[in-house]
Coordinates of C-alpha atoms and ligand atoms in Angstrom, one line a residue:
M1 CA 0.0 0.0 0.0
A2 CA 1.4 3.4 -1.0
R3 CA 1.8 5.5 2.1
K4 CA 0.6 9.1 1.8
E5 CA 0.9 12.3 -0.2
I6 CA 2.7 14.5 2.3
A7 CA 2.5 17.6 0.1
K8 CA 0.9 18.1 -3.3
G9 CA 2.8 15.7 -5.6
I10 CA 5.2 14.5 -2.9
Y11 CA 4.7 11.0 -1.5
A12 CA 6.1 9.0 1.4
V13 CA 7.2 5.7 -0.3
G14 CA 9.5 4.2 2.4
A15 CA 9.2 1.1 4.5
I16 CA 8.1 0.2 8.0
D17 CA 10.2 -2.3 9.8
W18 CA 8.0 -3.6 12.6
D19 CA 10.3 -6.4 13.5
I20 CA 13.7 -4.9 14.1
R21 CA 14.8 -4.9 17.7
D22 CA 18.6 -4.4 17.3
M23 CA 20.3 -1.8 15.0
H24 CA 24.0 -2.7 15.4
G25 CA 23.7 -2.6 19.2
Y26 CA 20.9 0.1 19.5
S27 CA 17.8 -1.6 21.0
T28 CA 15.0 -0.5 18.7
N29 CA 12.2 -1.5 21.0
R30 CA 9.5 0.1 18.9
G31 CA 10.9 -0.9 15.5
T32 CA 11.7 1.7 12.9
T33 CA 10.9 3.1 9.5
Y34 CA 13.2 3.8 6.5
N35 CA 11.7 6.9 4.9
A36 CA 12.0 7.5 1.2
F37 CA 10.1 10.1 -0.8
L38 CA 8.9 10.5 -4.4
I39 CA 8.5 13.9 -6.0
I40 CA 6.3 14.0 -9.1
D41 CA 7.5 16.9 -11.2
E42 CA 8.9 17.4 -14.7
K43 CA 11.9 15.5 -13.4
I44 CA 10.5 12.7 -11.2
T45 CA 12.8 12.4 -8.2
L46 CA 13.3 9.7 -5.5
I47 CA 14.8 10.9 -2.2
D48 CA 16.7 8.0 -0.6
T49 CA 16.0 4.3 -0.7
V50 CA 15.5 1.7 2.1
K51 CA 17.2 -1.2 3.8
H52 CA 17.6 -4.2 1.5
T53 CA 15.2 -6.4 3.5
C54 CA 12.4 -3.9 3.0
R55 CA 12.9 -3.3 -0.7
E56 CA 9.6 -4.9 -1.7
Q57 CA 7.7 -2.2 0.3
L58 CA 9.6 0.6 -1.5
F59 CA 9.1 -0.8 -5.0
A60 CA 5.4 -1.5 -4.3
N61 CA 4.8 2.0 -2.9
I62 CA 6.4 3.6 -5.9
R63 CA 4.5 1.4 -8.3
E64 CA 1.2 2.6 -6.8
I65 CA 2.1 6.0 -8.0
I66 CA 4.3 5.5 -11.2
E67 CA 6.4 2.9 -12.8
P68 CA 9.9 3.2 -11.2
E69 CA 11.5 3.4 -14.7
K70 CA 10.0 6.9 -15.0
I71 CA 12.2 8.2 -12.2
D72 CA 14.7 10.8 -13.5
Y73 CA 16.8 11.7 -10.5
I74 CA 17.7 9.8 -7.4
V75 CA 19.0 11.8 -4.4
A76 CA 21.2 9.9 -2.0
N77 CA 21.2 12.0 1.2
H78 CA 23.0 9.3 3.2
I79 CA 24.8 6.1 2.1
E80 CA 24.5 4.0 5.3
M81 CA 22.9 0.7 4.3
D82 CA 19.5 1.3 5.9
H83 CA 19.1 4.0 3.2
S84 CA 21.1 2.6 0.3
G85 CA 20.7 -1.2 0.8
C86 CA 18.6 -1.5 -2.4
L87 CA 20.2 1.4 -4.3
C88 CA 22.0 -1.0 -6.7
E89 CA 18.7 -2.7 -7.7
M90 CA 17.0 0.7 -8.0
M91 CA 19.8 2.0 -10.2
E92 CA 19.6 -1.0 -12.5
L93 CA 15.9 -0.7 -12.9
V94 CA 15.6 3.1 -13.1
K95 CA 18.8 4.0 -14.9
P96 CA 18.3 7.6 -13.7
E97 CA 19.7 10.6 -15.5
K98 CA 21.3 11.8 -12.3
L99 CA 22.4 10.2 -9.0
I100 CA 22.6 13.3 -6.8
C101 CA 24.9 13.2 -3.8
S102 CA 27.4 15.3 -1.8
T103 CA 31.2 15.3 -2.5
M104 CA 31.8 12.8 0.2
G105 CA 28.6 10.9 -0.8
K106 CA 30.2 10.1 -4.2
K107 CA 33.3 8.7 -2.4
V108 CA 31.3 6.7 0.0
L109 CA 29.1 5.4 -2.8
L110 CA 32.2 4.3 -4.7
D111 CA 33.6 2.6 -1.5
H112 CA 30.3 0.7 -1.1
F113 CA 29.2 -0.2 -4.6
H114 CA 32.4 0.3 -6.8
R115 CA 30.4 1.7 -9.7
E116 CA 32.4 4.3 -11.6
D117 CA 29.7 4.2 -14.3
W118 CA 26.8 5.7 -12.3
P119 CA 25.7 9.2 -13.4
Y120 CA 26.9 11.0 -10.2
E121 CA 25.8 14.7 -9.9
V122 CA 27.9 16.0 -7.0
V123 CA 26.3 19.0 -5.2
K124 CA 27.8 21.3 -2.6
S125 CA 26.0 23.4 0.0
N126 CA 23.5 25.9 -1.4
A127 CA 23.6 24.3 -4.9
E128 CA 20.2 24.1 -6.5
I129 CA 18.7 21.8 -9.1
S130 CA 15.3 22.5 -10.7
L131 CA 12.8 19.7 -11.1
G132 CA 10.5 21.9 -13.2
K133 CA 8.0 23.5 -10.8
R134 CA 10.2 22.8 -7.8
T135 CA 13.7 23.6 -6.8
L136 CA 15.9 21.4 -4.7
Q137 CA 18.5 23.1 -2.5
F138 CA 21.3 21.1 -0.8
L139 CA 23.1 21.4 2.4
E140 CA 26.1 19.2 3.2
T141 CA 26.0 18.0 6.8
R142 CA 29.3 16.2 7.1
M143 CA 29.6 13.9 10.1
L144 CA 26.0 14.2 11.0
H145 CA 26.4 11.5 11.3
W146 CA 28.5 10.2 8.4
P147 CA 30.9 12.1 6.1
D148 CA 28.4 11.8 3.2
S149 CA 25.4 13.1 5.0
M150 CA 23.4 15.8 3.3
F151 CA 20.0 17.6 3.6
T152 CA 17.8 18.3 0.6
Y153 CA 15.3 21.2 0.8
V154 CA 12.3 21.6 -1.5
K155 CA 12.1 25.4 -1.5
E156 CA 8.5 25.8 -2.9
D157 CA 7.1 23.4 -0.3
G158 CA 9.2 24.4 2.7
L159 CA 10.1 20.7 3.1
L160 CA 13.4 19.6 4.5
F161 CA 14.6 16.1 3.9
A162 CA 16.9 15.8 6.9
S163 CA 18.5 12.4 6.5
D164 CA 19.3 10.9 9.9
A165 CA 18.9 14.2 11.8
F166 CA 15.7 14.7 13.8
G167 CA 14.9 11.0 13.4
Q168 CA 13.4 8.4 15.8
H169 CA 13.4 4.6 15.7
L170 CA 9.7 4.4 15.8
A171 CA 7.5 2.1 13.6
K172 CA 4.2 3.8 13.0
S173 CA 1.5 3.7 10.4
E174 CA 1.0 7.4 11.0
L175 CA 3.3 9.7 9.2
F176 CA 3.2 12.9 11.2
D177 CA 4.3 14.1 14.7
D178 CA 0.8 15.4 15.5
E179 CA -0.8 11.9 14.8
V180 CA 1.2 10.1 17.5
D181 CA 1.8 10.4 21.2
F182 CA 4.1 13.4 21.7
S183 CA 5.9 12.1 24.7
E184 CA 6.7 8.8 22.9
V185 CA 8.1 10.6 19.8
M186 CA 10.2 13.0 22.0
Y187 CA 11.5 10.1 24.1
E188 CA 12.5 8.2 20.9
S189 CA 14.1 11.4 19.5
R190 CA 16.2 11.8 22.7
K191 CA 17.2 8.1 22.6
Y192 CA 18.1 8.5 18.9
Y193 CA 20.2 11.7 19.6
A194 CA 22.0 10.0 22.5
N195 CA 22.9 6.9 20.6
I196 CA 23.7 8.4 17.2
L197 CA 24.4 12.2 17.2
Y198 CA 25.8 12.7 20.8
P199 CA 29.5 12.5 19.7
F200 CA 28.9 15.1 17.1
S201 CA 27.2 17.6 19.4
P202 CA 29.5 20.6 18.5
L203 CA 28.6 20.0 14.8
V204 CA 24.9 19.7 15.6
K205 CA 25.0 23.0 17.4
K206 CA 26.7 24.7 14.4
L207 CA 24.2 23.1 12.0
I208 CA 21.2 24.4 14.0
G209 CA 22.7 27.9 13.7
T210 CA 23.2 27.4 10.0
I211 CA 19.6 26.3 9.5
E212 CA 18.3 29.3 11.5
G213 CA 20.6 31.6 9.5
M214 CA 19.1 30.4 6.2
N215 CA 15.7 31.7 7.2
L216 CA 14.0 28.8 5.6
D217 CA 10.2 28.8 5.5
L218 CA 10.1 25.4 7.1
K219 CA 6.7 23.7 6.9
M220 CA 7.9 20.1 7.3
V221 CA 11.1 18.3 8.4
A222 CA 11.2 14.8 7.1
P223 CA 13.9 12.6 8.7
D224 CA 15.0 9.2 7.3
H225 CA 13.5 7.4 10.4
G226 CA 10.2 7.9 12.2
V227 CA 7.5 10.5 11.9
I228 CA 7.7 13.7 9.9
W229 CA 7.7 17.0 11.9
R230 CA 5.1 19.5 11.0
S231 CA 3.4 20.7 14.2
H232 CA 6.4 20.4 16.5
I233 CA 9.3 21.6 14.4
A234 CA 10.2 24.2 17.0
D235 CA 10.1 21.6 19.8
I236 CA 12.5 19.3 18.1
I237 CA 14.9 22.1 17.0
N238 CA 14.9 23.4 20.6
A239 CA 15.5 20.0 21.9
Y240 CA 18.5 19.6 19.6
K241 CA 19.8 23.0 20.8
D242 CA 19.5 21.7 24.4
W243 CA 21.1 18.3 23.8
S244 CA 23.9 19.6 21.6
S245 CA 24.8 22.3 24.2
G246 CA 24.8 19.7 27.1
K247 CA 21.9 21.2 29.0
A248 CA 21.1 19.0 31.9
E249 CA 18.1 18.5 34.2
N250 CA 18.3 18.2 38.0
K251 CA 18.6 14.5 37.4
V252 CA 21.0 12.0 39.0
L253 CA 21.5 8.4 37.7
I254 CA 22.8 5.7 39.9
I255 CA 24.0 3.2 37.3
Y256 CA 25.4 0.0 38.8
E257 CA 26.0 -3.7 38.4
T258 CA 26.4 -6.0 41.4
M259 CA 27.9 -9.4 42.0
W260 CA 26.6 -10.5 45.4
E261 CA 24.4 -7.6 46.3
S262 CA 27.0 -5.6 48.2
T263 CA 27.3 -2.9 45.4
R264 CA 23.5 -2.9 45.2
K265 CA 23.3 -2.2 48.9
M266 CA 25.7 0.7 48.5
A267 CA 23.6 2.0 45.5
Y268 CA 20.5 2.1 47.6
A269 CA 22.3 3.8 50.5
I270 CA 23.5 6.5 48.1
N271 CA 20.0 6.9 46.8
H272 CA 18.9 7.3 50.4
G273 CA 21.1 10.4 50.7
L274 CA 20.0 11.8 47.4
A275 CA 16.3 11.3 48.4
E276 CA 16.6 14.2 50.9
Y277 CA 16.4 16.7 48.1
D278 CA 12.9 17.3 46.8
N279 CA 13.8 19.0 43.6
L280 CA 16.0 16.2 42.4
S281 CA 15.0 13.3 40.1
V282 CA 16.9 10.1 40.8
S283 CA 16.9 6.9 38.8
M284 CA 18.3 3.6 39.9
I285 CA 19.6 1.7 36.9
N286 CA 20.7 -1.9 37.4
L287 CA 22.6 -2.8 34.2
K288 CA 21.5 -6.4 34.6
N289 CA 18.0 -5.3 33.7
C290 CA 18.6 -2.3 31.4
H291 CA 20.0 -2.1 27.9
Y292 CA 22.9 0.3 27.6
S293 CA 21.3 2.1 24.6
D294 CA 18.3 2.9 26.8
V295 CA 20.6 4.0 29.6
V296 CA 22.4 6.6 27.4
A297 CA 19.1 8.1 26.6
E298 CA 18.9 9.0 30.3
V299 CA 22.5 10.0 30.5
L300 CA 22.0 12.7 27.8
N301 CA 20.1 15.1 30.0
A302 CA 21.3 13.9 33.5
R303 CA 23.5 16.2 35.6
A304 CA 25.3 13.6 37.6
L305 CA 26.2 9.9 37.0
V306 CA 26.9 7.8 40.1
I307 CA 28.5 4.7 38.7
G308 CA 29.1 1.5 40.7
S309 CA 30.5 -1.9 40.0
S310 CA 31.9 -4.8 42.0
T311 CA 35.4 -5.8 41.0
L312 CA 35.7 -9.0 38.9
N313 CA 39.1 -10.3 37.7
N314 CA 40.8 -6.9 38.4
G315 CA 38.2 -5.0 36.4
M316 CA 34.5 -4.1 36.2
L317 CA 31.6 -6.5 35.8
P318 CA 30.8 -7.4 32.2
S319 CA 27.6 -5.3 31.7
M320 CA 29.3 -2.2 33.3
N321 CA 32.3 -2.8 31.0
T322 CA 30.0 -2.8 28.0
F323 CA 28.0 0.2 29.1
I324 CA 31.0 2.4 30.0
Y325 CA 32.9 1.7 26.8
Y326 CA 29.7 2.3 24.8
M327 CA 29.1 5.6 26.7
K328 CA 32.8 6.5 26.1
G329 CA 32.3 6.4 22.4
L330 CA 29.4 8.8 22.6
K331 CA 31.6 11.5 24.3
P332 CA 29.2 12.7 27.0
F333 CA 30.0 16.1 28.5
N334 CA 29.0 18.6 31.2
K335 CA 28.3 16.0 33.9
Y336 CA 29.4 15.3 37.5
T337 CA 30.5 11.7 38.2
A338 CA 31.2 9.6 41.2
A339 CA 32.1 5.9 41.6
F340 CA 31.5 3.2 44.1
G341 CA 31.7 -0.6 44.4
S342 CA 32.5 -3.6 46.5
F343 CA 35.5 -5.9 46.1
G344 CA 37.1 -9.0 47.7
W345 CA 40.9 -8.5 47.5
S346 CA 42.1 -6.1 44.8
G347 CA 39.3 -3.5 44.1
E348 CA 40.2 -2.0 40.8
A349 CA 36.6 -1.2 39.5
V350 CA 36.2 2.2 41.2
G351 CA 39.6 3.4 40.0
L352 CA 38.8 2.3 36.5
I353 CA 35.5 4.1 36.4
N354 CA 37.1 7.3 37.7
S355 CA 39.9 7.0 35.2
I356 CA 37.5 6.7 32.2
C357 CA 35.4 9.6 33.5
T358 CA 38.5 11.7 33.8
D359 CA 39.6 10.8 30.3
L360 CA 36.2 11.9 29.1
K361 CA 36.8 15.3 30.9
L362 CA 33.7 14.7 33.0
E363 CA 33.9 16.3 36.5
V364 CA 34.8 13.5 39.0
I365 CA 33.4 15.0 42.2
E366 CA 34.2 12.2 44.7
D367 CA 37.3 10.1 45.3
G368 CA 35.2 7.0 45.1
L369 CA 33.8 4.7 47.7
K370 CA 35.1 1.2 47.9
N371 CA 34.0 -1.5 50.3
K372 CA 35.6 -4.9 51.1
F373 CA 33.0 -7.7 50.7
I374 CA 29.7 -6.9 52.5
P375 CA 29.2 -3.3 53.6
D376 CA 28.5 -2.7 57.4
E377 CA 26.5 0.1 58.8
D378 CA 29.4 2.4 58.9
V379 CA 30.1 2.0 55.2
L380 CA 26.4 2.3 54.4
A381 CA 26.3 5.6 56.4
Q382 CA 29.3 6.8 54.3
C383 CA 27.2 6.0 51.1
V384 CA 24.3 8.0 52.5
E385 CA 26.7 10.9 53.1
M386 CA 28.1 10.6 49.6
G387 CA 24.6 10.7 48.2
R388 CA 23.9 13.9 50.3
R389 CA 27.1 15.6 49.0
I390 CA 26.2 14.8 45.4
G391 CA 22.6 16.0 45.8
E392 CA 23.8 19.2 47.4
K393 CA 26.2 19.9 44.5
V394 CA 23.6 19.2 41.9
V395 CA 20.9 21.3 43.6
A396 CA 23.4 24.1 44.2
G397 CA 24.4 24.1 40.5
D398 CA 20.7 24.4 39.6
Q399 CA 20.4 27.5 41.7
Q400 CA 23.4 29.4 40.2
Ligands
FEO501 FE1 19.7 5.7 9.3 FE2 22.9 6.6 9.4 O1 21.5 5.6 8.8

């Protein structure tokens, strides 16, 4: 079934992936969509393709509107395989006059598909191509989140095809932000930002400034995943401003993994100290029960991370190891951290956590609290005190 006409003569023809639950380590609990769009004009143009496993949906959606062979131009805003997985098949069938991509897009396409003979049309920022009644304007968005990434703007419709930016892994039959639950779409946007765009925050911040400076008459922002923004464009742009500038809420995460419950007891005692502050949100996150890609969605707007692990084989427990190295790659910033954990004889975990947080240039605000085997009342009281000190610092920061 063809999806919908999103503006006169412009159709959503992408695919819904209801089944996917893992996107190279990102837990896609609500599935996703691979968005592609067809513009019917004097030059019929396809914006992006879809993941190979979903190609039948794309071809069927296009065929409900026109025969694919009639497509004149294909725009490849982003080459990652969820958007180019069936590009070879599409190129063979369509034989387009132009394959429009950024400078880096051509390089990445060649590295993927090794086709020197394709009709590349390389466009730089602000370049324009007329489709007849409409004009496409391009904006290179290098490293957001790949070198090839590019936006395509349909000037006459105020429609921005934003590639992976502003996306959400959210499978929905609805197409627009105002047709779905707003809190769900904003949560999935936050999770998407945290897992995909967080390391590139300085570039995101710059890009938002560039977009605002262009004074575009934005009526729709169509990402490559999830719903299209039309009623909440300002909300998502403001959220990107907050996330890319490291704005934090009065929120503390106690993220821990425990071996024989001792580290867990310490975590609960720290929480006891934090609970004395009314205007503080605290979440206890046991990594045995939570996926690391969900946890980083909480890290994004948290003010303080209190991280605990028992020591195992001179290191951290496995889930903590996975989480902390995943988080390290996302380059979090503007956060306080503190570490704690139990041990039997060597006790390296706390030092390792502090060392990684220091490398990340996070502000380590406590020396770290270690406990040998099972914590007694004195150690638990020290944990409560540590929680109080962290809470005081977070709340004081909020009042500055
Ligand atoms: Fe949705 Fe970077 O691919």
